[in-house]
Coordinates of C-alpha atoms in Angstrom, one line a residue:
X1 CA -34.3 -31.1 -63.1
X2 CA -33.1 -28.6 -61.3
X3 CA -30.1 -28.6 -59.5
X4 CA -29.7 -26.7 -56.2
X5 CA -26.0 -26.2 -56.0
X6 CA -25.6 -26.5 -59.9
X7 CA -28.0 -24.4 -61.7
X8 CA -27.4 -22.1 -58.6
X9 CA -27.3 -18.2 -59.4
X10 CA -26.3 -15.6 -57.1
X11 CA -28.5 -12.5 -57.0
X12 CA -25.7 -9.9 -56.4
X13 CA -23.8 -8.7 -59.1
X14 CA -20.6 -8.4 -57.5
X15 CA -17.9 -11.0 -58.5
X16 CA -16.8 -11.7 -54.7
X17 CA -19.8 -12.0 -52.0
X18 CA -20.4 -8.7 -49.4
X19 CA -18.9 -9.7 -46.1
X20 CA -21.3 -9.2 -43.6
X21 CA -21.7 -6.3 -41.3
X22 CA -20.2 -5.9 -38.1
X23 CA -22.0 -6.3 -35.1
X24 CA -22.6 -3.0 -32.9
X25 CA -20.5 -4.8 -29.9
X26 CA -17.7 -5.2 -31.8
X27 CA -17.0 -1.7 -32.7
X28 CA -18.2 -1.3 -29.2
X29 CA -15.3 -3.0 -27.7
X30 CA -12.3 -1.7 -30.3
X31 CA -13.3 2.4 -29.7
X32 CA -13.2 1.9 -25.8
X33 CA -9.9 -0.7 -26.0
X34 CA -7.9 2.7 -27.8
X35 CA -9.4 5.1 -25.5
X36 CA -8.2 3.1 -22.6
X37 CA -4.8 2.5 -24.2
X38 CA -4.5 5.9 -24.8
X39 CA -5.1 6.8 -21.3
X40 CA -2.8 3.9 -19.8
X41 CA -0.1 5.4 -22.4
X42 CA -0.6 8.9 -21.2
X43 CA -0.7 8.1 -17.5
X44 CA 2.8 6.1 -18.3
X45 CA 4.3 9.2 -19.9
X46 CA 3.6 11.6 -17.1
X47 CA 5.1 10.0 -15.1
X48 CA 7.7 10.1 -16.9
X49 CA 7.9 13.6 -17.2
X50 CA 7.2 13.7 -21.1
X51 CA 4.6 15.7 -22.4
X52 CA 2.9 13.8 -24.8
X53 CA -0.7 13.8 -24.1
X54 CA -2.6 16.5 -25.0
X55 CA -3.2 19.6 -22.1
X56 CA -6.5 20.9 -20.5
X57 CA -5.2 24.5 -21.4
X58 CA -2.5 24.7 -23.6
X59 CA 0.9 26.4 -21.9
X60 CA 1.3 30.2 -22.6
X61 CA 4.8 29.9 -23.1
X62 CA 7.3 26.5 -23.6
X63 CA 7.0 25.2 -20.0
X64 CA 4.1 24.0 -18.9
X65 CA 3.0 25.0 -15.0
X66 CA 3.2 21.8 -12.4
X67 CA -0.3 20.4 -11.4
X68 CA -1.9 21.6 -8.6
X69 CA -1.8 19.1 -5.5
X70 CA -5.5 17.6 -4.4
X71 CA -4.5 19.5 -0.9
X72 CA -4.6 22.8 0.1
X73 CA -1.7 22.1 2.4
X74 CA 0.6 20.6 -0.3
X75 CA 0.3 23.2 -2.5
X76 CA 0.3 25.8 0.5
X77 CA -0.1 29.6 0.0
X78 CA 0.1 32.2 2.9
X79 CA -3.1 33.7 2.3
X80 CA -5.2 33.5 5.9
X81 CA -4.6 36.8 7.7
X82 CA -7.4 36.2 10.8
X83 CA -6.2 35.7 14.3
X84 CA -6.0 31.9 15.4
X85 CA -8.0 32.3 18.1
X86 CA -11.2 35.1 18.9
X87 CA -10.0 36.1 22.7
X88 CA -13.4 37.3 23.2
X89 CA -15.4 34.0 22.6
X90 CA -13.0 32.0 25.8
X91 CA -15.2 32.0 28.3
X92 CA -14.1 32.1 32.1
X93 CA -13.3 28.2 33.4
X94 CA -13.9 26.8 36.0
X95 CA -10.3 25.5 36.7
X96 CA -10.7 22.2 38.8
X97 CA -13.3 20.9 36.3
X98 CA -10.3 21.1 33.8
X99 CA -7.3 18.8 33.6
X100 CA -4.2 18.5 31.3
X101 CA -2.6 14.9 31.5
X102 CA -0.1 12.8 30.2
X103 CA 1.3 9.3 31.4
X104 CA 4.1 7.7 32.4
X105 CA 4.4 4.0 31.9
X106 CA 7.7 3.7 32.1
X107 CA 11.1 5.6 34.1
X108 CA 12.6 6.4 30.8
X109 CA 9.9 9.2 30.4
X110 CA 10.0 10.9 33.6
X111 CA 12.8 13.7 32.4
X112 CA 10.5 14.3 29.7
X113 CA 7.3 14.8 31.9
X114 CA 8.9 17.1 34.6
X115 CA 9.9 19.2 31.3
X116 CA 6.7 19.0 30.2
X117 CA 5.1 20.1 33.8
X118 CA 7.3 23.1 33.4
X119 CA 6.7 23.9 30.0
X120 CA 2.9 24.6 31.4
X121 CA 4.0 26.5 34.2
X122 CA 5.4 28.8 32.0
X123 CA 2.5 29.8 29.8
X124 CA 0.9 30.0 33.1
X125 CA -2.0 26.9 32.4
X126 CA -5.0 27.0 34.8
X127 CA -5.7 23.5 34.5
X128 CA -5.1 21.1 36.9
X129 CA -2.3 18.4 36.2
X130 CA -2.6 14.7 36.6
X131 CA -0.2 12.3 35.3
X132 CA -1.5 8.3 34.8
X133 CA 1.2 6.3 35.8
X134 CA 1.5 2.0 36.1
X135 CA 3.1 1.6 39.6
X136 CA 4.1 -2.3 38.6
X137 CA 6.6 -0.4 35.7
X138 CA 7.8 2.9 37.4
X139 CA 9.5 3.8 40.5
X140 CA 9.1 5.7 43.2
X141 CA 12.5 7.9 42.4
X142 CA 11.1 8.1 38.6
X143 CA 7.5 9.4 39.8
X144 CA 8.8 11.9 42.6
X145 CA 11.0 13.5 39.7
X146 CA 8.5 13.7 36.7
X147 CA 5.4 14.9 39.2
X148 CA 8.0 17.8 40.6
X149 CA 6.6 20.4 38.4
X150 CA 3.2 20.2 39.6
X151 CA 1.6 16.8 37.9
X152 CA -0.5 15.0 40.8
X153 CA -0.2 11.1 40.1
X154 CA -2.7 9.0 39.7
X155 CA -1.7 4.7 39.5
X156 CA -3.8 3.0 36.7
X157 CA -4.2 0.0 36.0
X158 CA -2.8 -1.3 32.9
X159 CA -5.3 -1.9 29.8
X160 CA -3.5 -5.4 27.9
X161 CA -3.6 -4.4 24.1
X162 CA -5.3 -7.0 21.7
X163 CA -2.6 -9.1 19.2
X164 CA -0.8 -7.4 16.3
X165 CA -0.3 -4.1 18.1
X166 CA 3.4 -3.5 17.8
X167 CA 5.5 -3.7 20.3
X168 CA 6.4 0.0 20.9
X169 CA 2.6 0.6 22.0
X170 CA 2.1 -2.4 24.0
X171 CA 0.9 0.3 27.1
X172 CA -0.6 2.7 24.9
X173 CA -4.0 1.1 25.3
X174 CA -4.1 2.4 29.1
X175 CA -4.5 6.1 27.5
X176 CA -8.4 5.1 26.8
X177 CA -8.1 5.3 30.7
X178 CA -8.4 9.3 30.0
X179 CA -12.2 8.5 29.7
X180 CA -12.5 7.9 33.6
X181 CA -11.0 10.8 34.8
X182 CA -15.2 12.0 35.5
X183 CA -15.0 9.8 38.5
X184 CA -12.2 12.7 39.7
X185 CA -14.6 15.3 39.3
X186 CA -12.7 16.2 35.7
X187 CA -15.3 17.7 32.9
X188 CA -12.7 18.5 30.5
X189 CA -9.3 17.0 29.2
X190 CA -6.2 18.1 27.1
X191 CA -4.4 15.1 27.1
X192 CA -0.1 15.7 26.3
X193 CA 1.8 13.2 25.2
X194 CA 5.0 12.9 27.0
X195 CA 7.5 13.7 24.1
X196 CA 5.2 16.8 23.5
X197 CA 6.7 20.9 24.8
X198 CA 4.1 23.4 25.6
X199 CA 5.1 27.0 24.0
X200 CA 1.4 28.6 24.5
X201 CA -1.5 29.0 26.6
X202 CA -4.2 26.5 25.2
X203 CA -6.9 27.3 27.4
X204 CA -9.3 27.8 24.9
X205 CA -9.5 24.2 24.3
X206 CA -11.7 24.1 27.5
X207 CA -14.3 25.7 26.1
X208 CA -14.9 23.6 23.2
X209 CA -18.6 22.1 23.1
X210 CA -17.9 19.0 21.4
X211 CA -16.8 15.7 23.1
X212 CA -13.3 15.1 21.0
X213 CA -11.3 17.0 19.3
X214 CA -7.6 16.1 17.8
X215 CA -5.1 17.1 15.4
X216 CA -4.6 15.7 12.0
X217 CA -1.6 13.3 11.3
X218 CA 1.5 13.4 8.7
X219 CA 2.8 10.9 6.9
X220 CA 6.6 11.4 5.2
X221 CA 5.5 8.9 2.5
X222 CA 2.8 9.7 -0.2
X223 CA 0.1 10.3 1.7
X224 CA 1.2 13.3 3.4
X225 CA -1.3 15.3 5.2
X226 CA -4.4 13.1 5.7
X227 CA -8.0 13.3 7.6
X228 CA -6.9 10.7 10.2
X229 CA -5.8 12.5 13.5
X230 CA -2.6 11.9 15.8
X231 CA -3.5 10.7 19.3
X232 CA -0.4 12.7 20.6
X233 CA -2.4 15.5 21.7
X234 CA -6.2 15.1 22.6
X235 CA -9.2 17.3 23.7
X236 CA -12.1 14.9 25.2
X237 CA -14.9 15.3 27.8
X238 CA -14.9 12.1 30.4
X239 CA -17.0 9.2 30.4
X240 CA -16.9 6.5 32.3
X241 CA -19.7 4.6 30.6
X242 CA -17.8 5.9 27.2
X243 CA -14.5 4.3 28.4
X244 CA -16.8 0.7 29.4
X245 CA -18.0 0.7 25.8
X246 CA -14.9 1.6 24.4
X247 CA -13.6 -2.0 26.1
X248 CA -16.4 -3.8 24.6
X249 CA -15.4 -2.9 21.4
X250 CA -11.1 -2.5 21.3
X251 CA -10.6 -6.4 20.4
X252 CA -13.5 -6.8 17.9
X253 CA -13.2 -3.6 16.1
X254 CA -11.6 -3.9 12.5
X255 CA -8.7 -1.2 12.7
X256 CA -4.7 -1.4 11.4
X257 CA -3.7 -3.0 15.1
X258 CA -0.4 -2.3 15.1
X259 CA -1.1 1.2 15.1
X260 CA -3.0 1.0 18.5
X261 CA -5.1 3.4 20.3
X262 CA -4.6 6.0 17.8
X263 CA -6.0 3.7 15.2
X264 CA -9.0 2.6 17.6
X265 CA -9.8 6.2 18.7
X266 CA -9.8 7.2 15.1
X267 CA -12.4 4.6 13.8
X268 CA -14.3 4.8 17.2
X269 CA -14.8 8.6 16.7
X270 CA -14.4 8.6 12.9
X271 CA -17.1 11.7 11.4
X272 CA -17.4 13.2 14.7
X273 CA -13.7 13.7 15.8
X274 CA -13.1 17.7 15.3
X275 CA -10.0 18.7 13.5
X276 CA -7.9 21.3 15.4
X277 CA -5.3 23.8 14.2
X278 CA -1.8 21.9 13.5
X279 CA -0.6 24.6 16.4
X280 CA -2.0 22.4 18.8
X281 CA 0.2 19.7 17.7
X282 CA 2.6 21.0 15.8
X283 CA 4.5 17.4 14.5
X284 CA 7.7 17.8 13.4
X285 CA 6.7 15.5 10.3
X286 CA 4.9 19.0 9.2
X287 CA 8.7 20.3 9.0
X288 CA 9.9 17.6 7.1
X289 CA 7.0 17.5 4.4
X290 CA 6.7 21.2 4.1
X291 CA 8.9 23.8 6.0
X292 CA 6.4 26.8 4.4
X293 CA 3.5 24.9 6.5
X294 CA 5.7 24.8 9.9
X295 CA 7.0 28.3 9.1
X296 CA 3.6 29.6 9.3
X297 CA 2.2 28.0 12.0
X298 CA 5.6 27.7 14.4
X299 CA 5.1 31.4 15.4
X300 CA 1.5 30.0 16.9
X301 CA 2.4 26.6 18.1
X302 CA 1.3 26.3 21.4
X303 CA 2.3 22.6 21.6
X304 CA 5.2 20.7 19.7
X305 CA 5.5 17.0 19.0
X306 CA 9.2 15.3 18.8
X307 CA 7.5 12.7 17.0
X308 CA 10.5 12.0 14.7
X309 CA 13.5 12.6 17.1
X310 CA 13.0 11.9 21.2
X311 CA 15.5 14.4 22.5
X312 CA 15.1 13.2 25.8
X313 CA 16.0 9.6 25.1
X314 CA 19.3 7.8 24.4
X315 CA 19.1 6.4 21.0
X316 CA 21.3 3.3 21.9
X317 CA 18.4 2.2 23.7
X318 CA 15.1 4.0 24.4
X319 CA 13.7 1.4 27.1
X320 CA 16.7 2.7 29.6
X321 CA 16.1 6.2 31.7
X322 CA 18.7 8.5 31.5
X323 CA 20.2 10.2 34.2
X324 CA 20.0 13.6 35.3
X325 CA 23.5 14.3 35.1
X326 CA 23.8 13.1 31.2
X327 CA 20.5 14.6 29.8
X328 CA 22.5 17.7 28.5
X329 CA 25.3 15.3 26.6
X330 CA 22.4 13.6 25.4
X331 CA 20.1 16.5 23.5
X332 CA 22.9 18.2 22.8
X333 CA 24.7 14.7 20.9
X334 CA 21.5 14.9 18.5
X335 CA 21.7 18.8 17.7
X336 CA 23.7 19.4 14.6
X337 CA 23.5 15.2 14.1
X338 CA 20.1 14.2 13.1
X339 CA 17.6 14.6 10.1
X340 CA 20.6 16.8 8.4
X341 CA 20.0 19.4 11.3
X342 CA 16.3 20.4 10.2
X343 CA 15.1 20.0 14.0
X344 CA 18.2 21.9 15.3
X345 CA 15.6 24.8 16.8
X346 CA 12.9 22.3 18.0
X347 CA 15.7 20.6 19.8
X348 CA 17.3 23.8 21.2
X349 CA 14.3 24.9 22.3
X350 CA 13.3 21.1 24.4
X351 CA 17.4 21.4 25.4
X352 CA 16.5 25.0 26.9
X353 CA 13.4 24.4 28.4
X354 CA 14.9 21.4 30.0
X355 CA 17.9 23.5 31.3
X356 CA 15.6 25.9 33.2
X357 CA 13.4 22.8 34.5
X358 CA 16.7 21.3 36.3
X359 CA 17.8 25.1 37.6
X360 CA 13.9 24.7 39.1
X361 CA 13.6 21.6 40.6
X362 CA 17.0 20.6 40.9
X363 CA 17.3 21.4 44.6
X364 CA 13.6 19.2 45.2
X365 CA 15.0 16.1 43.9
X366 CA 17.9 16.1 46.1
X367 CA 14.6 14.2 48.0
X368 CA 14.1 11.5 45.1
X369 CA 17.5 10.4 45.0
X370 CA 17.2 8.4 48.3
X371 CA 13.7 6.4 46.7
X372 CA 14.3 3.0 45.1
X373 CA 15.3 3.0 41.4
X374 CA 15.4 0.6 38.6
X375 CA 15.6 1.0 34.8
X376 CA 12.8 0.1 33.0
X377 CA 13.0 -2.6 30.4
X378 CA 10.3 -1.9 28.3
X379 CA 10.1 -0.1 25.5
X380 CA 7.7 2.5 24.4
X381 CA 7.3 5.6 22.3
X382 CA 4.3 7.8 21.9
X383 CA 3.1 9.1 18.6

């Protein structure tokens, strides 16, 4: 009888039995577990600084070129030789439908806004001047100073910002207030951030068609020069019923909060806020990520931003107003002292501007003196 496992008698002729093919999956998974290795390992090197990967285009010589940056603007090249702006296409403006503004929540800004009011004297701005101001947080003395240059107050009310907004920009919610300015007969708005100096005529902002325009921000870190915009400078058209709906949504919106309004107004206007020239808000962050960019466009500026030094404000404490007779002591304390001197011209240049204001107006606040007075205890700081 026949014996299955006995009498059994393989049909290859091979002493040892074939193993059996791989499946497809397998060989699958090994091919893409080296290339992925091999990328991780080249990725690690590079940064590094070893060359061990293999180039694109191999180098011409022994040292190999650095990689060109994703933006134009890091890897900046003086290349654009048209005028800024076409004088032709400004059209004539109607002047009272036009407004510049900036605010004044507390008394430690109002040296900085009388500057400011004087600044756009100088370049001659047809626009009217309003300043928003919170009546419950600065005095009378503070106000008759910073609207001495020609800003016409105008009290707000204060808008309370939702929770996690840090506590620098508790009042910077009140700037959606901008939007109501059409009940005042305003069509058009260049809105100045306090710690901003004017250095041009911008009237051709006016004549843009498009309901907001702002300036893209800078970061020091990594991210460096990015689509989202800085709120410090601002070109919008009015609307009341804009502003109403812009309550409706400031609490519920999903947006970095402790970044405030500038975070709100960039989701709320996200792909149809209009990028503007950095020369209309001309950050000194640009001078600190790339003095080539801020070389090029300082010539043009017609506004700068002291985003990174205040030199209107006593760095032992922001939240206090400084007075009249120590402002020079105090801009002149930071020249020389800060950021390694890399600002030492911006700062000349608010220390200047603010010399000639006092020589101006110094004889019409002899009439705010007698007003009541109190340092403010809060602390802000526009950005």
């Amino acid at each position: 009888m026949f014996n299955r496992y006995r009498d059994y008698v393989p049909l290859w002729t091979h002493d040892t039995p074939a193993k059996r093919p791989r499946n497809l999956w397998y060989w699958a998974i090994v091919i893409s577990s080296v290339a992925l290795n091999t990328v991780l390992l080249c990725n690690l090197f590079r940064a590094s600084g070893q060359q061990v990967c293999p180039q694109t285009e191999p180098c011409r010589d022994q040292s190999c070129p650095e990689p060109v940056s994703d933006t134009p603007l890091d890897n900046y090249q003086r290349l654009d030789v048209q005028p800024l702006v076409d004088g032709d296409s400004v059209n004539h403006l109607l002047t009272s439908e036009n407004a510049v503004v900036t605010t004044l929540y507390t008394d430690a800004y109002a040296l900085a806004v009388v500057t400011l009011g004087h600044s756009l004297n100088q370049v001659n701005s047809t626009a009217r001047r309003i300043v928003l101001y919170l009546p419950e947080q600065v005095s009378p003395r503070a106000l008759c100073i910073a609207t001495s240059s020609g800003f016409d107050a105008l009290p707000v009310a204060r808008i309370d910002p939702p929770e996690g907004v840090n506590e620098r920009f508790l009042d910077q919610y009140t700037k959606l207030r901008l939007w109501t300015l059409d009940q005042h007969g305003i069509k058009s708005v260049v809105y100045l951030d306090a710690d901003t100096l004017v250095l041009g005529n911008f009237d051709e902002l006016f004549s843009l068609p498009y309901t907001f325009a702002a300036v893209p921000d800078i970061f020091l870190d990594h991210r460096g020069f990015i689509l989202s915009f800085n709120a410090g400078v601002l070109f919008l058209r009015p609307s009341t019923s804009v502003f109403e709906d812009m309550l409706t949504k400031v609490g519920t919106a999903e947006y970095p909060r402790h970044m405030a309004e500038q975070a709100f107004l960039n989701l709320y206007y996200a792909a149809n806020a209009v990028r503007l020239p950095y020369v209309y808000n001309a950050n000194l962050a640009i001078k600190s990520k790339k003095v080539i960019v801020w070389e090029d466009i300082w010539t043009q500026t017609r506004i700068v931003h002291y985003t990174l030094v205040k030199p209107f404000l006593d760095d032992a404490d922001w939240s206090l107003a400084v007075e009249i007779e120590r402002m020079d002591d105090v801009v002149n304390s930071k020249i020389g002292n800060q950021w390694g001197g890399l600002f030492d011209p911006e700062l000349e240049a608010w220390a200047r501007a603010w010399r000639d204001t006092r020589r101006t107006y110094e004889d019409a606040w002899a009439t705010c003196k007698g007003l009541a007075h109190s340092n403010s205890t809060y602390v802000i700081g526009p950005i």
